[in-house]
Amino acid sequence: MDVKRTISDLQDFYSLSLHGLLGIAGRPFYFKDALLQMDYAGAGSVVIVVIVDLFVGMALSLQLAAELSSLGLKMYIGMIVGISVVRELGPVVTALVFTGRVGAGMASELGSMALGHQVDTIRVFGLDPVKKLVTPRIVSSLIMLPALTVIGVAVSLLGGYYIAVFVSHQSGTVYWTSIRNILTVENVLAGASKPFIFAYLISSICCYMGLSTRGGSVGLRQATTRAVVMSIVMIIVADFVLTRMLLYVLGFSV
Amino acid sequence: MIRFEEVNFAYGARSVLRSVSLSVGFHERVAVLGGSGEGKTTILKLILGLIRPDTGSIIIDGDDITRRSESELRETRMKFSIVFQEGALFDSLDVKENVAFCLREYTDMSEDEINARVRHILASVGVEQALELMPEELSGGMHRRVSIARSLALDTPRMFLYDEPTTGLDPVNADNICGLIAELSKNGKGFIMVTHKVSDALKVADRFIFLRNGSLLFDGNRHELLNSDHPDIMIFINEVCIQGPSGA
C-alpha cells in the first residue's frame, strides 16, 4: 500500500467534499444544474425506493409476527416495526438504494466527463469544476435523500400494516396507535438526522471517485465500483456512530 | 509570450518531457509534431496549467504559472481556447447549448442575443444545420467544427490550442478543418496545433517544433523542416512526399 499516495488521496477527498459543500454559500449559483440533479436523484428514485422499502417493512413485520405470536405479544408488532423503521431501517435502506442508483450514476457520469476531457474543458473555460459539478450534486442529495427517506419510512410502515392486519390478523387501530405512540420527537430526530449525513457522504464520495477516474473504460468501471462500495461501507459505519451519538444526546439508556 | 524553461514532466515512472525550453508568441502559427506518446499533448496541458511540470518553469506573459493555484490560473486560462482531440463537447448538452456555454457563464446576453450569436458562430464554421443535434449525432468532422465553434464563443482568448484536430477524419474533412484553422488565424490570433500529420501542419503553420523522446529535436520554419536531413524527421516528411503537400 502506497501510504504517501493514500494520504494525498484523502487530502484531495477532504478538500473536494469541503469545497463542494461550501460552494452552496458563494456565487455563482448553479440553480438549473441543481434542479436537474434533483429531478434525477429524487423523482427518478421514488419508484425503486417505494418498492424496496415496502418489502423491507413487510418482511420485518412478517418476521416479528412469527416470533411474537408464540409469545402472545403480537400487539407489539406496530411498535417494533415503527421504531426499527423510523430510527434505523428507513434511513439506511433508502440510503443504500440511493447509493446504488444515484451514487453510481454520479460516479460514472463524472468519470466519463473526466475521461472525455469535459472536466478539463470546464477548467479551461475558467470555471471551477467543483462548484459547477459537485456542489449541485451535494445540494440535490441533501434535499432529495431526506425526502425519499420520509417516503420510504411511510411505505415501510404501510407494508408492516398490511402484514400485521391482513396476514397476522391484528387490529389496524392497535397498529397505528402503536406507530403514533413511538413517533416522539426523540425517535423522529434519531431517524431524520441520518439522511443528511448519508447524503453528504454518498455525494462527496461518488463525486470524488468520478472526478479522479483514470484509465479508460476499465478505470471507469473501477471508479464506479469503488464509489458504491466505499459509500455503502461509510453508510453502515456512520449509521453506527450516529446511532451511538444520538442515543446519548437524546437521553436513551442502553 | 509563452516560455518553457527546462521543463521536465513524467507520468509516474515514464518520462514524457525532458528539459524542454521554448518560446512562442501569441500571434505565431505553430505546429508541434512528433510520434504518439512523445509529449505533444502534454505541452498543451502544461500551458493551460491542467498539469504541473516536475521541474522547470512555464511563464505566460511574464507570469510564472508553475506553482499557481487553480483559482489563480483562471485568468491565464482565459487567454487560451483549446479544441481537444475528440472535441470534448458536453455530451449532456445539444450543440446550441455547447456553443452557448460560455456566453451563459460570462455574459448578460438575452436568450435572443445568445441564439443569434450561436447561429452566427455555427454558420462561420459551416455547421449551422447542427444547432439542435446532440454530440453523439454528429460526424467526426462536425464534432471538431462544433468544438471550434465553442472555442470562438467568447472574444477573450488570444491564442487557440488544437490537439490533433484532424486525427480520425477522412482527407476531405481533415482538409476542411485545416482550412478553418488557417482562416481563423487571419485575425492575428495565433495557434499551437499538435499533430502527427506533417501534411496538415504544412497547410496551416509557419513554425514547426518536432519532439522526439520528450526532447526538442527541431524548431524551425517550413523550409528548414522540409530540408532537414535528420532521419527521424525525414520519416515524417516522406509521408508528405507520398501524399503530396498541398500547402507546401
XYZ file of C-alpha atoms in Angstrom:
502
model
C 0.000 0.000 0.000
C 1.373 3.386 -1.038
C 0.971 5.446 2.170
C 2.028 8.719 0.573
C -0.498 8.254 -2.236
C -3.258 7.301 0.214
C -2.651 10.397 2.332
C -2.624 12.554 -0.797
C -5.922 10.984 -1.968
C -7.507 11.584 1.440
C -6.365 15.210 1.359
C -7.903 15.618 -2.089
C -11.137 13.980 -0.933
C -11.474 16.216 2.152
C -10.672 19.264 0.073
C -13.266 18.384 -2.585
C -16.020 17.469 -0.119
C -15.491 20.630 1.945
C -15.120 22.865 -1.103
C -18.226 21.284 -2.649
C -20.295 21.946 0.470
C -19.022 25.498 0.962
C -19.867 26.167 -2.687
C -23.518 26.408 -1.593
C -22.727 29.703 0.120
C -20.936 31.601 -2.646
C -21.599 32.824 -6.184
C -22.140 31.690 -8.861
C -25.209 29.586 -8.029
C -25.966 26.786 -10.444
C -29.704 26.502 -9.723
C -30.544 24.868 -13.039
C -27.855 22.208 -12.593
C -29.076 21.519 -9.042
C -32.687 21.219 -10.257
C -31.705 18.756 -12.990
C -29.836 16.681 -10.428
C -32.785 16.810 -8.039
C -35.068 15.543 -10.784
C -32.705 12.651 -11.498
C -31.969 11.842 -7.846
C -35.431 12.434 -6.418
C -38.234 11.910 -8.890
C -36.279 9.206 -10.681
C -35.693 7.223 -7.466
C -39.188 7.278 -5.969
C -40.401 4.048 -7.558
C -37.409 1.946 -6.535
C -37.413 3.398 -3.003
C -41.130 2.601 -2.659
C -40.646 -0.982 -3.865
C -37.614 -1.711 -1.664
C -38.951 -0.065 1.492
C -42.392 -1.653 1.064
C -40.903 -5.140 1.039
C -38.492 -4.345 3.897
C -41.467 -3.245 6.018
C -43.462 -6.329 5.077
C -40.562 -8.740 5.724
C -39.829 -7.140 9.089
C -43.485 -7.324 10.108
C -43.667 -10.953 8.986
C -40.569 -11.926 10.997
C -41.901 -10.165 14.086
C -45.328 -11.764 13.705
C -43.721 -15.223 13.558
C -41.703 -14.652 16.729
C -44.176 -12.634 18.756
C -47.179 -14.887 18.094
C -45.519 -17.749 20.014
C -45.136 -15.371 22.968
C -48.643 -13.958 22.626
C -47.192 -10.466 22.039
C -48.395 -9.770 18.506
C -49.867 -6.452 19.629
C -46.293 -5.122 19.785
C -45.678 -5.598 16.067
C -46.595 -1.983 15.315
C -44.327 -0.583 17.995
C -41.282 -2.639 16.984
C -41.822 -2.102 13.258
C -42.237 1.623 13.906
C -39.064 2.026 15.990
C -36.984 -0.149 13.635
C -38.165 1.618 10.508
C -38.183 5.208 11.766
C -34.877 5.117 13.590
C -32.854 2.631 11.603
C -34.091 0.698 8.587
C -35.842 3.521 6.759
C -32.828 5.866 6.605
C -30.258 3.103 5.997
C -32.173 1.135 3.365
C -33.140 4.294 1.488
C -29.513 5.492 1.584
C -28.320 2.155 0.196
C -30.851 2.336 -2.631
C -29.814 5.946 -3.275
C -26.171 4.851 -3.468
C -26.927 2.118 -5.952
C -28.967 4.294 -8.236
C -27.858 7.908 -7.799
C -24.339 7.498 -6.385
C -23.278 5.065 -9.089
C -24.776 7.431 -11.671
C -22.819 10.386 -10.278
C -19.531 8.457 -10.305
C -19.959 7.099 -13.824
C -21.202 10.397 -15.279
C -18.366 12.438 -13.776
C -15.884 9.685 -14.627
C -16.987 9.756 -18.229
C -16.683 13.552 -18.267
C -13.179 13.344 -16.787
C -12.058 10.774 -19.366
C -13.596 12.779 -22.230
C -11.744 15.978 -21.219
C -15.082 17.651 -20.408
C -13.880 18.457 -16.881
C -10.644 19.893 -18.298
C -12.758 21.956 -20.702
C -14.671 23.437 -17.764
C -11.338 24.321 -16.121
C -10.025 25.881 -19.338
C -13.185 27.994 -19.545
C -12.088 29.480 -16.233
C -14.839 27.790 -14.215
C -14.484 25.825 -11.011
C -15.455 22.199 -11.773
C -16.166 21.500 -8.100
C -18.629 24.365 -7.931
C -20.161 23.519 -11.306
C -20.353 19.733 -10.952
C -20.018 18.735 -7.291
C -21.971 21.407 -5.414
C -25.240 20.851 -7.368
C -24.959 17.109 -6.694
C -24.371 17.659 -2.971
C -27.312 20.099 -2.818
C -29.628 17.722 -4.658
C -28.616 14.815 -2.423
C -29.065 16.874 0.765
C -32.605 17.725 -0.311
C -33.759 14.561 -2.043
C -32.394 11.783 0.207
C -34.237 13.076 3.309
C -37.391 13.461 1.196
C -37.026 9.935 -0.157
C -36.402 8.662 3.371
C -39.724 10.151 4.551
C -41.479 8.402 1.661
C -39.573 5.177 2.326
C -40.448 5.168 6.033
C -44.129 5.809 5.288
C -44.217 2.993 2.738
C -42.400 0.596 5.107
C -44.953 1.313 7.824
C -47.727 0.624 5.307
C -46.061 -2.671 4.384
C -45.857 -3.567 8.051
C -49.521 -2.642 8.447
C -50.551 -4.899 5.564
C -48.813 -7.947 7.104
C -49.963 -7.167 10.659
C -53.613 -6.731 9.669
C -54.195 -8.989 6.666
C -51.722 -11.813 7.373
C -51.277 -11.790 11.137
C -54.906 -10.664 11.734
C -54.069 -7.910 14.201
C -56.143 -4.820 14.770
C -55.281 -1.963 12.437
C -56.189 0.533 15.119
C -53.726 -1.035 17.549
C -51.023 -0.976 14.867
C -51.474 2.732 14.039
C -51.843 3.678 17.695
C -48.514 1.964 18.402
C -46.938 3.809 15.485
C -48.335 7.131 16.694
C -47.003 6.474 20.183
C -43.460 5.831 19.006
C -43.388 8.962 16.818
C -41.863 11.005 19.605
C -39.540 13.926 18.983
C -36.574 11.787 20.076
C -37.371 8.916 17.700
C -38.122 11.183 14.765
C -34.932 13.198 15.366
C -32.911 9.984 15.645
C -34.112 8.935 12.203
C -34.429 12.307 10.484
C -30.864 13.478 11.125
C -29.256 10.471 9.449
C -30.264 11.066 5.801
C -28.488 14.436 5.753
C -25.194 12.858 6.845
C -25.665 9.909 4.466
C -26.475 12.269 1.568
C -23.302 14.278 2.137
C -21.186 11.125 2.385
C -22.660 9.498 -0.738
C -22.447 12.603 -2.936
C -18.906 13.521 -1.784
C -17.515 10.007 -2.186
C -19.168 9.373 -5.550
C -18.201 12.779 -6.988
C -14.607 12.360 -5.808
C -14.327 8.862 -7.265
C -15.860 10.034 -10.531
C -13.628 13.069 -10.950
C -10.483 11.074 -10.140
C -11.224 8.449 -12.805
C -8.210 7.459 -14.908
C -7.556 4.658 -17.370
C -10.384 4.363 -19.874
C -13.384 2.068 -19.571
C -11.661 -0.230 -17.070
C -10.811 2.781 -14.914
C -14.416 3.961 -15.157
C -15.693 0.572 -14.029
C -13.241 0.536 -11.112
C -14.108 4.097 -10.087
C -17.847 3.382 -10.108
C -17.391 0.155 -8.135
C -15.133 1.892 -5.606
C -17.633 4.733 -5.241
C -20.529 2.374 -4.488
C -18.553 0.090 -2.159
C -16.999 2.991 -0.228
C -20.375 4.705 0.107
C -22.055 1.557 1.415
C -19.291 0.923 3.941
C -19.349 4.541 5.090
C -23.171 4.495 5.444
C -23.026 1.444 7.703
C -20.134 2.802 9.783
C -21.665 6.278 10.009
C -25.009 4.745 10.975
C -23.433 3.016 13.978
C -21.536 6.132 15.067
C -24.611 8.335 14.628
C -26.843 5.888 16.479
C -24.419 5.799 19.403
C -24.174 9.595 19.481
C -27.901 10.221 19.057
C -28.900 7.731 21.734
C -26.562 9.553 24.110
C -27.612 13.063 23.080
C -31.338 12.266 23.097
C -31.140 10.649 26.527
C -31.850 6.991 25.688
C -30.341 4.487 28.128
C -28.680 1.391 26.655
C 4.634 35.188 -24.867
C 4.677 31.549 -23.697
C 8.034 30.398 -22.344
C 9.099 26.921 -21.233
C 12.348 26.847 -19.228
C 13.992 23.453 -18.775
C 10.624 21.747 -18.306
C 10.622 18.104 -17.231
C 7.470 16.055 -16.864
C 6.763 12.379 -16.199
C 3.597 10.295 -15.886
C 4.684 8.121 -12.951
C 7.904 6.414 -13.960
C 7.511 7.278 -17.665
C 9.402 10.420 -18.573
C 7.447 12.417 -21.169
C 9.256 15.756 -21.483
C 12.986 16.187 -20.892
C 14.481 19.644 -20.386
C 12.216 21.304 -22.912
C 12.852 25.015 -23.427
C 10.977 27.088 -25.991
C 9.260 30.421 -26.540
C 6.114 31.032 -28.563
C 4.447 34.358 -29.263
C 0.662 34.676 -29.035
C 0.488 35.656 -32.707
C 2.545 32.706 -34.009
C 1.159 29.793 -36.013
C 2.972 26.824 -34.576
C 2.711 23.102 -35.233
C 4.086 20.674 -32.661
C 4.972 17.448 -34.434
C 6.077 14.038 -33.273
C 5.017 10.459 -32.873
C 2.465 9.091 -30.434
C 3.439 9.413 -26.768
C 6.155 11.988 -27.442
C 4.590 14.608 -25.154
C 2.832 16.820 -27.705
C -0.496 16.989 -25.879
C 1.373 17.297 -22.581
C 2.755 20.636 -23.805
C -0.786 21.985 -24.296
C -1.884 20.769 -20.865
C 1.164 22.380 -19.260
C 0.416 25.711 -20.959
C -3.100 25.625 -19.503
C -1.927 24.554 -16.049
C -4.023 21.360 -16.243
C -0.876 19.510 -15.142
C 2.275 20.818 -13.480
C 5.863 20.213 -14.549
C 8.058 18.148 -12.243
C 10.877 20.664 -12.648
C 11.382 23.800 -14.697
C 9.164 26.833 -15.231
C 6.323 27.844 -17.524
C 5.990 31.575 -17.960
C 2.952 33.127 -19.654
C 3.036 36.868 -20.319
C 5.817 37.238 -17.750
C 3.934 35.356 -15.010
C 5.378 32.090 -13.755
C 2.307 29.824 -13.608
C 4.218 26.745 -12.496
C 3.022 26.740 -8.892
C -0.175 28.761 -9.256
C -3.353 27.518 -7.564
C -6.486 26.599 -9.550
C -8.144 29.936 -8.792
C -5.001 31.883 -9.737
C -4.771 30.002 -13.042
C -8.218 31.069 -14.254
C -7.034 34.404 -15.613
C -4.214 32.696 -17.527
C -6.524 30.019 -18.946
C -8.923 32.637 -20.281
C -6.149 33.758 -22.660
C -6.460 30.443 -24.484
C -9.096 28.337 -26.102
C -8.474 24.647 -26.657
C -10.003 22.117 -29.007
C -9.304 18.678 -27.564
C -8.590 15.652 -29.719
C -12.099 14.208 -29.506
C -13.784 17.595 -29.303
C -14.738 17.209 -25.620
C -18.233 18.542 -26.217
C -20.526 18.300 -23.198
C -22.459 15.177 -24.108
C -25.486 16.083 -21.990
C -25.979 19.347 -23.921
C -27.023 19.861 -27.520
C -24.857 21.757 -29.993
C -26.569 25.069 -29.287
C -26.032 24.787 -25.541
C -22.422 23.659 -26.024
C -21.637 26.775 -28.041
C -23.706 28.976 -25.707
C -21.993 27.555 -22.605
C -19.502 30.390 -22.104
C -21.973 33.038 -23.213
C -24.322 31.989 -20.412
C -21.468 31.905 -17.883
C -19.741 35.159 -18.727
C -22.220 37.497 -20.414
C -25.598 39.043 -19.650
C -26.862 38.404 -23.166
C -30.574 37.790 -23.609
C -31.844 34.483 -24.985
C -32.420 36.085 -28.401
C -28.915 37.524 -28.465
C -27.429 34.154 -27.478
C -29.429 32.415 -30.220
C -28.249 34.910 -32.820
C -24.629 34.671 -31.689
C -24.657 30.862 -31.651
C -26.203 30.712 -35.147
C -23.623 33.187 -36.430
C -20.692 31.211 -34.977
C -22.023 27.876 -36.232
C -22.528 29.363 -39.691
C -18.954 30.670 -39.672
C -17.637 27.126 -39.208
C -20.196 25.610 -41.593
C -22.381 23.576 -39.219
C -25.427 25.804 -38.678
C -27.656 22.808 -39.528
C -26.406 21.002 -36.402
C -27.931 23.524 -33.984
C -30.281 21.138 -32.212
C -28.331 17.907 -32.556
C -26.757 16.104 -29.627
C -22.977 15.450 -29.759
C -23.455 11.718 -30.361
C -25.434 12.540 -33.522
C -22.525 14.448 -35.089
C -19.991 13.050 -37.541
C -16.289 13.326 -36.670
C -15.804 16.428 -38.811
C -18.913 18.161 -37.445
C -17.795 17.305 -33.924
C -14.488 19.138 -34.439
C -16.228 22.085 -36.093
C -18.688 22.466 -33.231
C -15.785 22.233 -30.801
C -14.013 25.003 -32.709
C -17.262 26.997 -32.730
C -17.483 26.678 -28.960
C -13.935 27.971 -28.637
C -14.965 31.055 -30.654
C -17.945 31.989 -28.489
C -16.015 34.484 -26.387
C -13.617 37.020 -27.834
C -11.252 36.859 -24.845
C -8.845 34.079 -25.979
C -5.647 35.382 -27.544
C -4.487 32.037 -28.830
C -6.033 28.740 -29.932
C -4.673 25.355 -28.931
C -5.592 22.442 -31.196
C -4.942 18.894 -30.038
C -4.776 16.571 -33.072
C -7.660 18.402 -34.789
C -7.624 16.199 -37.893
C -6.967 12.799 -36.357
C -9.578 10.225 -37.324
C -11.049 12.371 -40.103
C -11.211 11.498 -43.783
C -8.943 13.588 -46.084
C -11.758 15.897 -47.179
C -12.893 16.685 -43.648
C -9.272 16.998 -42.470
C -8.626 19.485 -45.272
C -11.742 21.457 -44.323
C -10.645 21.641 -40.690
C -7.177 22.825 -41.746
C -8.791 25.490 -43.921
C -10.919 26.599 -40.978
C -7.877 26.795 -38.674
C -5.984 28.841 -41.269
C -8.989 31.137 -41.759
C -9.381 31.752 -38.024
C -5.716 32.675 -37.658
C -6.045 35.535 -40.124
C -7.339 37.909 -37.441
C -3.949 37.915 -35.734
C -4.723 35.282 -33.124
C -2.071 32.593 -33.256
C -2.348 28.912 -32.527
C -0.396 25.899 -31.423
C -1.528 22.809 -33.283
C -0.408 19.433 -32.019
C -0.402 16.808 -34.733
C 1.499 13.841 -36.077
C 0.443 14.664 -39.654
C 3.111 16.822 -41.269
C 0.899 17.343 -44.332
C -1.768 19.048 -42.195
C 0.825 21.079 -40.302
C 2.305 22.372 -43.553
C -1.113 23.644 -44.650
C -1.555 25.976 -41.698
C 1.625 26.609 -39.680
C 4.660 28.839 -40.170
C 6.789 27.389 -37.400
C 7.385 23.713 -36.690
C 8.559 22.091 -33.483
C 9.463 18.420 -33.568
C 9.554 16.313 -30.405
C 11.467 13.069 -30.119
C 11.803 11.056 -26.909
C 10.486 14.004 -24.935
C 13.148 16.393 -26.182
C 13.069 19.188 -28.732
C 14.589 17.725 -31.874
C 13.764 20.538 -34.273
C 12.455 24.092 -34.134
C 12.326 25.965 -37.410
C 10.359 27.205 -40.394
C 8.829 25.322 -43.331
C 11.976 25.500 -45.494
C 14.196 24.205 -42.696
C 11.748 21.399 -41.921
C 11.469 20.197 -45.493
C 15.257 20.292 -45.938
C 16.117 18.625 -42.648
C 18.386 15.617 -43.009
C 17.617 14.194 -39.584
C 16.430 10.607 -40.127
C 13.523 10.840 -37.619
C 12.182 13.962 -39.300
C 12.739 12.545 -42.763
C 10.421 9.649 -41.941
C 7.623 12.144 -41.256
C 8.486 14.258 -44.310
C 8.345 11.178 -46.522
C 4.659 10.903 -45.642
C 4.153 14.306 -47.279
C 6.173 13.315 -50.322
C 3.976 10.250 -50.798
C 0.671 12.099 -50.249
C 1.685 15.339 -51.948
C 1.891 18.517 -49.803
C -0.994 20.654 -50.953
C 0.151 23.547 -48.798
C 3.907 23.101 -49.121
